[in-house]
mmCIF file of N, CA, C and O in Angstrom:
data_model
loop_
_atom_site.group_PDB
_atom_site.id
_atom_site.type_symbol
_atom_site.label_atom_id
_atom_site.label_comp_id
_atom_site.label_asym_id
_atom_site.label_seq_id
_atom_site.Cartn_x
_atom_site.Cartn_y
_atom_site.Cartn_z
ATOM 1 N N MET A 1 110.874 -63.034 -201.689
ATOM 2 C CA MET A 1 111.960 -62.620 -200.782
ATOM 3 C C MET A 1 112.631 -61.352 -201.330
ATOM 4 O O MET A 1 113.021 -60.528 -200.556
ATOM 5 N N HIS A 2 112.761 -61.300 -202.648
ATOM 6 C CA HIS A 2 113.396 -60.152 -203.255
ATOM 7 C C HIS A 2 112.704 -58.853 -202.874
ATOM 8 O O HIS A 2 113.315 -57.860 -202.520
ATOM 9 N N ASP A 3 111.379 -58.876 -202.949
ATOM 10 C CA ASP A 3 110.595 -57.656 -202.634
ATOM 11 C C ASP A 3 110.753 -57.262 -201.176
ATOM 12 O O ASP A 3 110.875 -56.074 -200.849
ATOM 13 N N ILE A 4 110.753 -58.236 -200.271
ATOM 14 C CA ILE A 4 110.949 -57.939 -198.862
ATOM 15 C C ILE A 4 112.312 -57.314 -198.649
ATOM 16 O O ILE A 4 112.468 -56.269 -197.954
ATOM 17 N N ARG A 5 113.335 -57.874 -199.226
ATOM 18 C CA ARG A 5 114.731 -57.375 -199.092
ATOM 19 C C ARG A 5 114.828 -55.942 -199.662
ATOM 20 O O ARG A 5 115.457 -55.088 -199.048
ATOM 21 N N GLU A 6 114.247 -55.725 -200.825
ATOM 22 C CA GLU A 6 114.296 -54.379 -201.415
ATOM 23 C C GLU A 6 113.608 -53.322 -200.579
ATOM 24 O O GLU A 6 114.113 -52.219 -200.409
ATOM 25 N N LYS A 7 112.475 -53.660 -199.969
ATOM 26 C CA LYS A 7 111.759 -52.689 -199.103
ATOM 27 C C LYS A 7 112.577 -52.395 -197.876
ATOM 28 O O LYS A 7 112.627 -51.257 -197.412
ATOM 29 N N LEU A 8 113.240 -53.393 -197.304
ATOM 30 C CA LEU A 8 114.069 -53.163 -196.100
ATOM 31 C C LEU A 8 115.272 -52.304 -196.457
ATOM 32 O O LEU A 8 115.658 -51.414 -195.695
ATOM 33 N N ILE A 9 115.906 -52.541 -197.608
ATOM 34 C CA ILE A 9 117.041 -51.750 -198.045
ATOM 35 C C ILE A 9 116.598 -50.283 -198.206
ATOM 36 O O ILE A 9 117.263 -49.341 -197.784
ATOM 37 N N ALA A 10 115.462 -50.066 -198.861
ATOM 38 C CA ALA A 10 114.947 -48.738 -199.117
ATOM 39 C C ALA A 10 114.662 -47.994 -197.795
ATOM 40 O O ALA A 10 114.786 -46.762 -197.704
ATOM 41 N N ALA A 11 114.275 -48.762 -196.767
ATOM 42 C CA ALA A 11 113.931 -48.152 -195.454
ATOM 43 C C ALA A 11 115.204 -48.022 -194.578
ATOM 44 O O ALA A 11 115.102 -47.617 -193.434
ATOM 45 N N GLN A 12 116.345 -48.363 -195.097
ATOM 46 C CA GLN A 12 117.640 -48.270 -194.412
ATOM 47 C C GLN A 12 117.721 -49.199 -193.200
ATOM 48 O O GLN A 12 118.347 -48.921 -192.200
ATOM 49 N N TYR A 13 117.101 -50.393 -193.354
ATOM 50 C CA TYR A 13 117.147 -51.403 -192.286
ATOM 51 C C TYR A 13 118.585 -51.895 -192.084
ATOM 52 O O TYR A 13 119.284 -52.152 -193.041
ATOM 53 N N LEU A 14 118.984 -52.042 -190.826
ATOM 54 C CA LEU A 14 120.304 -52.559 -190.490
ATOM 55 C C LEU A 14 120.263 -53.926 -189.810
ATOM 56 O O LEU A 14 120.895 -54.859 -190.140
ATOM 57 N N LYS A 15 119.428 -54.008 -188.718
ATOM 58 C CA LYS A 15 119.391 -55.218 -187.950
ATOM 59 C C LYS A 15 118.098 -55.258 -187.108
ATOM 60 O O LYS A 15 117.353 -54.280 -187.056
ATOM 61 N N SER A 16 117.877 -56.379 -186.449
ATOM 62 C CA SER A 16 116.757 -56.553 -185.530
ATOM 63 C C SER A 16 117.262 -56.801 -184.106
ATOM 64 O O SER A 16 118.315 -57.418 -183.921
ATOM 65 N N ARG A 17 116.524 -56.320 -183.145
ATOM 66 C CA ARG A 17 116.823 -56.556 -181.745
ATOM 67 C C ARG A 17 115.673 -57.321 -181.124
ATOM 68 O O ARG A 17 114.495 -56.936 -181.293
ATOM 69 N N VAL A 18 115.953 -58.426 -180.438
ATOM 70 C CA VAL A 18 114.918 -59.220 -179.799
ATOM 71 C C VAL A 18 114.447 -58.503 -178.525
ATOM 72 O O VAL A 18 115.258 -58.209 -177.654
ATOM 73 N N LEU A 19 113.148 -58.256 -178.453
ATOM 74 C CA LEU A 19 112.572 -57.623 -177.267
ATOM 75 C C LEU A 19 112.084 -58.638 -176.271
ATOM 76 O O LEU A 19 112.236 -58.492 -175.059
ATOM 77 N N SER A 20 111.475 -59.719 -176.757
ATOM 78 C CA SER A 20 110.966 -60.814 -175.921
ATOM 79 C C SER A 20 110.663 -61.996 -176.819
ATOM 80 O O SER A 20 110.584 -61.903 -178.026
ATOM 81 N N SER A 21 110.531 -63.174 -176.160
ATOM 82 C CA SER A 21 110.211 -64.382 -176.897
ATOM 83 C C SER A 21 109.404 -65.326 -175.981
ATOM 84 O O SER A 21 109.487 -65.216 -174.760
ATOM 85 N N LYS A 22 108.649 -66.211 -176.593
ATOM 86 C CA LYS A 22 107.893 -67.206 -175.858
ATOM 87 C C LYS A 22 107.801 -68.488 -176.704
ATOM 88 O O LYS A 22 107.465 -68.415 -177.846
ATOM 89 N N THR A 23 108.159 -69.602 -176.052
ATOM 90 C CA THR A 23 107.972 -70.889 -176.706
ATOM 91 C C THR A 23 106.539 -71.315 -176.563
ATOM 92 O O THR A 23 106.022 -71.421 -175.440
ATOM 93 N N LEU A 24 105.861 -71.512 -177.680
ATOM 94 C CA LEU A 24 104.468 -71.882 -177.687
ATOM 95 C C LEU A 24 104.261 -73.387 -177.701
ATOM 96 O O LEU A 24 103.298 -73.896 -177.086
ATOM 97 N N VAL A 25 105.171 -74.086 -178.356
ATOM 98 C CA VAL A 25 105.084 -75.561 -178.474
ATOM 99 C C VAL A 25 106.537 -76.120 -178.389
ATOM 100 O O VAL A 25 107.403 -75.515 -179.010
ATOM 101 N N ASN A 26 106.689 -77.221 -177.694
ATOM 102 C CA ASN A 26 108.001 -77.885 -177.681
ATOM 103 C C ASN A 26 107.694 -79.368 -177.631
ATOM 104 O O ASN A 26 107.390 -79.927 -176.558
ATOM 105 N N ILE A 27 107.799 -80.056 -178.772
ATOM 106 C CA ILE A 27 107.493 -81.488 -178.885
ATOM 107 C C ILE A 27 108.739 -82.152 -179.508
ATOM 108 O O ILE A 27 109.071 -81.876 -180.663
ATOM 109 N N ASP A 28 109.351 -83.036 -178.737
ATOM 110 C CA ASP A 28 110.515 -83.737 -179.182
ATOM 111 C C ASP A 28 111.584 -82.727 -179.713
ATOM 112 O O ASP A 28 111.999 -81.881 -178.963
ATOM 113 N N SER A 29 111.896 -82.793 -180.968
ATOM 114 C CA SER A 29 112.893 -81.860 -181.542
ATOM 115 C C SER A 29 112.274 -80.660 -182.236
ATOM 116 O O SER A 29 112.991 -79.857 -182.878
ATOM 117 N N TYR A 30 110.961 -80.475 -182.146
ATOM 118 C CA TYR A 30 110.294 -79.378 -182.818
ATOM 119 C C TYR A 30 109.864 -78.307 -181.782
ATOM 120 O O TYR A 30 109.410 -78.616 -180.685
ATOM 121 N N GLY A 31 110.037 -77.061 -182.195
ATOM 122 C CA GLY A 31 109.572 -75.950 -181.328
ATOM 123 C C GLY A 31 108.869 -74.909 -182.157
ATOM 124 O O GLY A 31 109.151 -74.731 -183.355
ATOM 125 N N LEU A 32 107.898 -74.222 -181.560
ATOM 126 C CA LEU A 32 107.211 -73.072 -182.164
ATOM 127 C C LEU A 32 107.446 -71.913 -181.195
ATOM 128 O O LEU A 32 106.999 -71.960 -180.052
ATOM 129 N N VAL A 33 108.121 -70.868 -181.710
ATOM 130 C CA VAL A 33 108.536 -69.752 -180.880
ATOM 131 C C VAL A 33 108.071 -68.434 -181.513
ATOM 132 O O VAL A 33 108.260 -68.197 -182.694
ATOM 133 N N THR A 34 107.443 -67.578 -180.682
ATOM 134 C CA THR A 34 107.070 -66.250 -181.093
ATOM 135 C C THR A 34 108.076 -65.242 -180.517
ATOM 136 O O THR A 34 108.390 -65.311 -179.329
ATOM 137 N N VAL A 35 108.524 -64.335 -181.378
ATOM 138 C CA VAL A 35 109.543 -63.345 -180.989
ATOM 139 C C VAL A 35 109.073 -61.962 -181.311
ATOM 140 O O VAL A 35 108.571 -61.702 -182.456
ATOM 141 N N ALA A 36 109.172 -61.036 -180.370
ATOM 142 C CA ALA A 36 108.901 -59.612 -180.574
ATOM 143 C C ALA A 36 110.213 -58.983 -180.948
ATOM 144 O O ALA A 36 111.216 -59.124 -180.233
ATOM 145 N N LEU A 37 110.260 -58.231 -182.068
ATOM 146 C CA LEU A 37 111.499 -57.662 -182.598
ATOM 147 C C LEU A 37 111.348 -56.159 -182.799
ATOM 148 O O LEU A 37 110.269 -55.703 -183.180
ATOM 149 N N SER A 38 112.407 -55.437 -182.561
ATOM 150 C CA SER A 38 112.529 -54.061 -182.942
ATOM 151 C C SER A 38 113.491 -54.014 -184.111
ATOM 152 O O SER A 38 114.620 -54.464 -184.023
ATOM 153 N N ARG A 39 113.022 -53.472 -185.252
ATOM 154 C CA ARG A 39 113.895 -53.369 -186.431
ATOM 155 C C ARG A 39 114.568 -51.987 -186.434
ATOM 156 O O ARG A 39 113.917 -50.985 -186.245
ATOM 157 N N ILE A 40 115.872 -51.984 -186.547
ATOM 158 C CA ILE A 40 116.713 -50.812 -186.370
ATOM 159 C C ILE A 40 117.275 -50.358 -187.730
ATOM 160 O O ILE A 40 117.733 -51.170 -188.536
ATOM 161 N N LYS A 41 117.225 -49.021 -187.969
ATOM 162 C CA LYS A 41 117.780 -48.404 -189.183
ATOM 163 C C LYS A 41 119.286 -48.245 -189.022
ATOM 164 O O LYS A 41 119.831 -48.318 -187.956
ATOM 165 N N VAL A 42 119.909 -47.915 -190.147
ATOM 166 C CA VAL A 42 121.337 -47.664 -190.187
ATOM 167 C C VAL A 42 121.745 -46.547 -189.222
ATOM 168 O O VAL A 42 122.776 -46.604 -188.558
ATOM 169 N N ASP A 43 120.922 -45.540 -189.044
ATOM 170 C CA ASP A 43 121.234 -44.396 -188.150
ATOM 171 C C ASP A 43 120.976 -44.685 -186.685
ATOM 172 O O ASP A 43 121.156 -43.853 -185.844
ATOM 173 N N GLY A 44 120.498 -45.920 -186.370
ATOM 174 C CA GLY A 44 120.264 -46.303 -184.980
ATOM 175 C C GLY A 44 118.838 -46.074 -184.516
ATOM 176 O O GLY A 44 118.476 -46.524 -183.421
ATOM 177 N N SER A 45 118.019 -45.429 -185.311
ATOM 178 C CA SER A 45 116.613 -45.168 -184.904
ATOM 179 C C SER A 45 115.789 -46.461 -185.191
ATOM 180 O O SER A 45 116.179 -47.294 -185.983
ATOM 181 N N GLU A 46 114.655 -46.534 -184.559
ATOM 182 C CA GLU A 46 113.767 -47.688 -184.753
ATOM 183 C C GLU A 46 112.940 -47.530 -186.022
ATOM 184 O O GLU A 46 112.283 -46.520 -186.218
ATOM 185 N N LEU A 47 112.982 -48.557 -186.844
ATOM 186 C CA LEU A 47 112.144 -48.581 -188.048
ATOM 187 C C LEU A 47 110.700 -48.929 -187.670
ATOM 188 O O LEU A 47 109.747 -48.231 -188.041
ATOM 189 N N ASP A 48 110.533 -50.058 -186.946
ATOM 190 C CA ASP A 48 109.247 -50.505 -186.489
ATOM 191 C C ASP A 48 109.408 -51.657 -185.542
ATOM 192 O O ASP A 48 110.507 -52.085 -185.250
ATOM 193 N N LYS A 49 108.292 -52.114 -184.995
ATOM 194 C CA LYS A 49 108.290 -53.339 -184.178
ATOM 195 C C LYS A 49 107.402 -54.350 -184.853
ATOM 196 O O LYS A 49 106.343 -54.021 -185.374
ATOM 197 N N ILE A 50 107.853 -55.617 -184.887
ATOM 198 C CA ILE A 50 107.103 -56.684 -185.483
ATOM 199 C C ILE A 50 107.165 -57.915 -184.624
ATOM 200 O O ILE A 50 107.981 -58.005 -183.694
ATOM 201 N N CYS A 51 106.314 -58.851 -184.959
ATOM 202 C CA CYS A 51 106.313 -60.162 -184.328
ATOM 203 C C CYS A 51 106.600 -61.213 -185.376
ATOM 204 O O CYS A 51 106.180 -61.056 -186.513
ATOM 205 N N SER A 52 107.323 -62.215 -185.008
ATOM 206 C CA SER A 52 107.603 -63.313 -185.943
ATOM 207 C C SER A 52 107.438 -64.624 -185.184
ATOM 208 O O SER A 52 107.884 -64.726 -184.035
ATOM 209 N N THR A 53 106.768 -65.591 -185.815
ATOM 210 C CA THR A 53 106.670 -66.899 -185.215
ATOM 211 C C THR A 53 107.459 -67.856 -186.062
ATOM 212 O O THR A 53 107.323 -67.885 -187.292
ATOM 213 N N TYR A 54 108.362 -68.596 -185.422
ATOM 214 C CA TYR A 54 109.242 -69.519 -186.106
ATOM 215 C C TYR A 54 108.960 -70.940 -185.718
ATOM 216 O O TYR A 54 108.813 -71.224 -184.515
ATOM 217 N N GLY A 55 108.908 -71.851 -186.701
ATOM 218 C CA GLY A 55 108.911 -73.263 -186.458
ATOM 219 C C GLY A 55 110.332 -73.709 -186.586
ATOM 220 O O GLY A 55 111.015 -73.446 -187.572
ATOM 221 N N VAL A 56 110.863 -74.346 -185.545
ATOM 222 C CA VAL A 56 112.270 -74.749 -185.575
ATOM 223 C C VAL A 56 112.433 -76.208 -185.209
ATOM 224 O O VAL A 56 111.577 -76.795 -184.498
ATOM 225 N N ILE A 57 113.475 -76.838 -185.752
ATOM 226 C CA ILE A 57 113.794 -78.211 -185.353
ATOM 227 C C ILE A 57 115.212 -78.216 -184.784
ATOM 228 O O ILE A 57 116.085 -77.468 -185.253
ATOM 229 N N ARG A 58 115.387 -79.041 -183.763
ATOM 230 C CA ARG A 58 116.728 -79.159 -183.191
ATOM 231 C C ARG A 58 117.481 -80.270 -183.921
ATOM 232 O O ARG A 58 116.988 -81.350 -184.130
ATOM 233 N N GLN A 59 118.669 -79.906 -184.377
ATOM 234 C CA GLN A 59 119.544 -80.884 -185.041
ATOM 235 C C GLN A 59 120.813 -81.007 -184.255
ATOM 236 O O GLN A 59 121.041 -80.300 -183.236
ATOM 237 N N ASP A 60 121.686 -81.967 -184.637
ATOM 238 C CA ASP A 60 122.959 -82.168 -183.916
ATOM 239 C C ASP A 60 123.779 -80.928 -183.852
ATOM 240 O O ASP A 60 124.498 -80.707 -182.861
ATOM 241 N N ASN A 61 123.732 -80.065 -184.824
ATOM 242 C CA ASN A 61 124.574 -78.881 -184.894
ATOM 243 C C ASN A 61 123.798 -77.580 -184.565
ATOM 244 O O ASN A 61 124.285 -76.509 -184.855
ATOM 245 N N GLY A 62 122.666 -77.683 -183.924
ATOM 246 C CA GLY A 62 121.915 -76.487 -183.518
ATOM 247 C C GLY A 62 120.499 -76.549 -184.050
ATOM 248 O O GLY A 62 119.962 -77.590 -184.373
ATOM 249 N N TYR A 63 119.837 -75.408 -184.108
ATOM 250 C CA TYR A 63 118.456 -75.310 -184.564
ATOM 251 C C TYR A 63 118.396 -74.823 -186.004
ATOM 252 O O TYR A 63 119.231 -74.070 -186.479
ATOM 253 N N LYS A 64 117.349 -75.307 -186.699
ATOM 254 C CA LYS A 64 117.116 -74.866 -188.072
ATOM 255 C C LYS A 64 115.691 -74.358 -188.172
ATOM 256 O O LYS A 64 114.729 -75.037 -187.708
ATOM 257 N N ILE A 65 115.514 -73.170 -188.755
ATOM 258 C CA ILE A 65 114.186 -72.587 -188.960
ATOM 259 C C ILE A 65 113.567 -73.299 -190.162
ATOM 260 O O ILE A 65 114.164 -73.326 -191.230
ATOM 261 N N ILE A 66 112.350 -73.861 -189.944
ATOM 262 C CA ILE A 66 111.682 -74.517 -191.055
ATOM 263 C C ILE A 66 110.423 -73.791 -191.481
ATOM 264 O O ILE A 66 109.910 -74.069 -192.569
ATOM 265 N N SER A 67 109.956 -72.838 -190.693
ATOM 266 C CA SER A 67 108.829 -72.006 -191.109
ATOM 267 C C SER A 67 108.902 -70.638 -190.419
ATOM 268 O O SER A 67 109.484 -70.521 -189.359
ATOM 269 N N TRP A 68 108.298 -69.651 -191.061
ATOM 270 C CA TRP A 68 108.339 -68.280 -190.548
ATOM 271 C C TRP A 68 107.027 -67.617 -190.872
ATOM 272 O O TRP A 68 106.558 -67.663 -192.024
ATOM 273 N N GLN A 69 106.384 -66.980 -189.876
ATOM 274 C CA GLN A 69 105.169 -66.268 -190.102
ATOM 275 C C GLN A 69 105.289 -64.936 -189.391
ATOM 276 O O GLN A 69 105.234 -64.864 -188.205
ATOM 277 N N PRO A 70 105.440 -63.810 -190.171
ATOM 278 C CA PRO A 70 105.522 -62.491 -189.529
ATOM 279 C C PRO A 70 104.104 -61.952 -189.253
ATOM 280 O O PRO A 70 103.139 -62.381 -189.880
ATOM 281 N N SER A 71 104.007 -61.058 -188.280
ATOM 282 C CA SER A 71 102.714 -60.406 -188.017
ATOM 283 C C SER A 71 103.044 -59.063 -187.358
ATOM 284 O O SER A 71 104.152 -58.786 -186.874
ATOM 285 N N ASN A 72 102.036 -58.242 -187.338
ATOM 286 C CA ASN A 72 102.227 -56.884 -186.739
ATOM 287 C C ASN A 72 102.108 -56.991 -185.220
ATOM 288 O O ASN A 72 101.372 -57.817 -184.697
ATOM 289 N N SER A 73 102.785 -56.140 -184.530
ATOM 290 C CA SER A 73 102.678 -56.077 -183.103
ATOM 291 C C SER A 73 101.475 -55.204 -182.706
ATOM 292 O O SER A 73 100.941 -54.455 -183.562
ATOM 293 N N ASN A 74 101.087 -55.232 -181.430
ATOM 294 C CA ASN A 74 100.010 -54.339 -180.996
ATOM 295 C C ASN A 74 100.584 -52.941 -180.774
ATOM 296 O O ASN A 74 101.727 -52.654 -181.016
ATOM 297 N N ALA A 75 99.778 -52.006 -180.284
ATOM 298 C CA ALA A 75 100.149 -50.612 -180.148
ATOM 299 C C ALA A 75 101.369 -50.451 -179.195
ATOM 300 O O ALA A 75 102.183 -49.587 -179.349
ATOM 301 N N ALA A 76 101.494 -51.385 -178.206
ATOM 302 C CA ALA A 76 102.601 -51.329 -177.264
ATOM 303 C C ALA A 76 103.884 -51.975 -177.844
ATOM 304 O O ALA A 76 104.922 -52.003 -177.190
ATOM 305 N N GLY A 77 103.791 -52.585 -179.037
ATOM 306 C CA GLY A 77 104.964 -53.258 -179.592
ATOM 307 C C GLY A 77 105.084 -54.682 -179.159
ATOM 308 O O GLY A 77 106.088 -55.317 -179.396
ATOM 309 N N ASP A 78 104.007 -55.217 -178.569
ATOM 310 C CA ASP A 78 104.062 -56.602 -178.098
ATOM 311 C C ASP A 78 103.324 -57.529 -179.042
ATOM 312 O O ASP A 78 102.431 -57.131 -179.783
ATOM 313 N N CYS A 79 103.659 -58.805 -178.942
ATOM 314 C CA CYS A 79 102.928 -59.859 -179.721
ATOM 315 C C CYS A 79 101.750 -60.308 -178.908
ATOM 316 O O CYS A 79 101.844 -60.409 -177.669
ATOM 317 N N LYS A 80 100.658 -60.595 -179.566
ATOM 318 C CA LYS A 80 99.474 -61.031 -178.852
ATOM 319 C C LYS A 80 99.690 -62.260 -178.026
ATOM 320 O O LYS A 80 99.136 -62.430 -176.940
ATOM 321 N N SER A 81 100.524 -63.190 -178.515
ATOM 322 C CA SER A 81 100.718 -64.448 -177.816
ATOM 323 C C SER A 81 101.798 -64.395 -176.679
ATOM 324 O O SER A 81 102.003 -65.350 -176.032
ATOM 325 N N LEU A 82 102.450 -63.224 -176.538
ATOM 326 C CA LEU A 82 103.496 -63.126 -175.519
ATOM 327 C C LEU A 82 102.892 -62.732 -174.223
ATOM 328 O O LEU A 82 102.373 -62.031 -173.724
#
């Protein structure tokens, strides 16, 4: 995690913007969701577009991420599964 954080700081990463999302699986309190993200730099320009798939569980106080798998987006900035 340290290396990921250091690379994002060096690239002047500020935040991510959700472009689209799709629930792939929803069983009882478990969900598998793929999200297309645009990562934004401090100056407001786009750093890149990525896809992330999250395994989440629903708890009494909201959702908790239990797994994360990043991947590259296609040339249009979309996730293959969206």
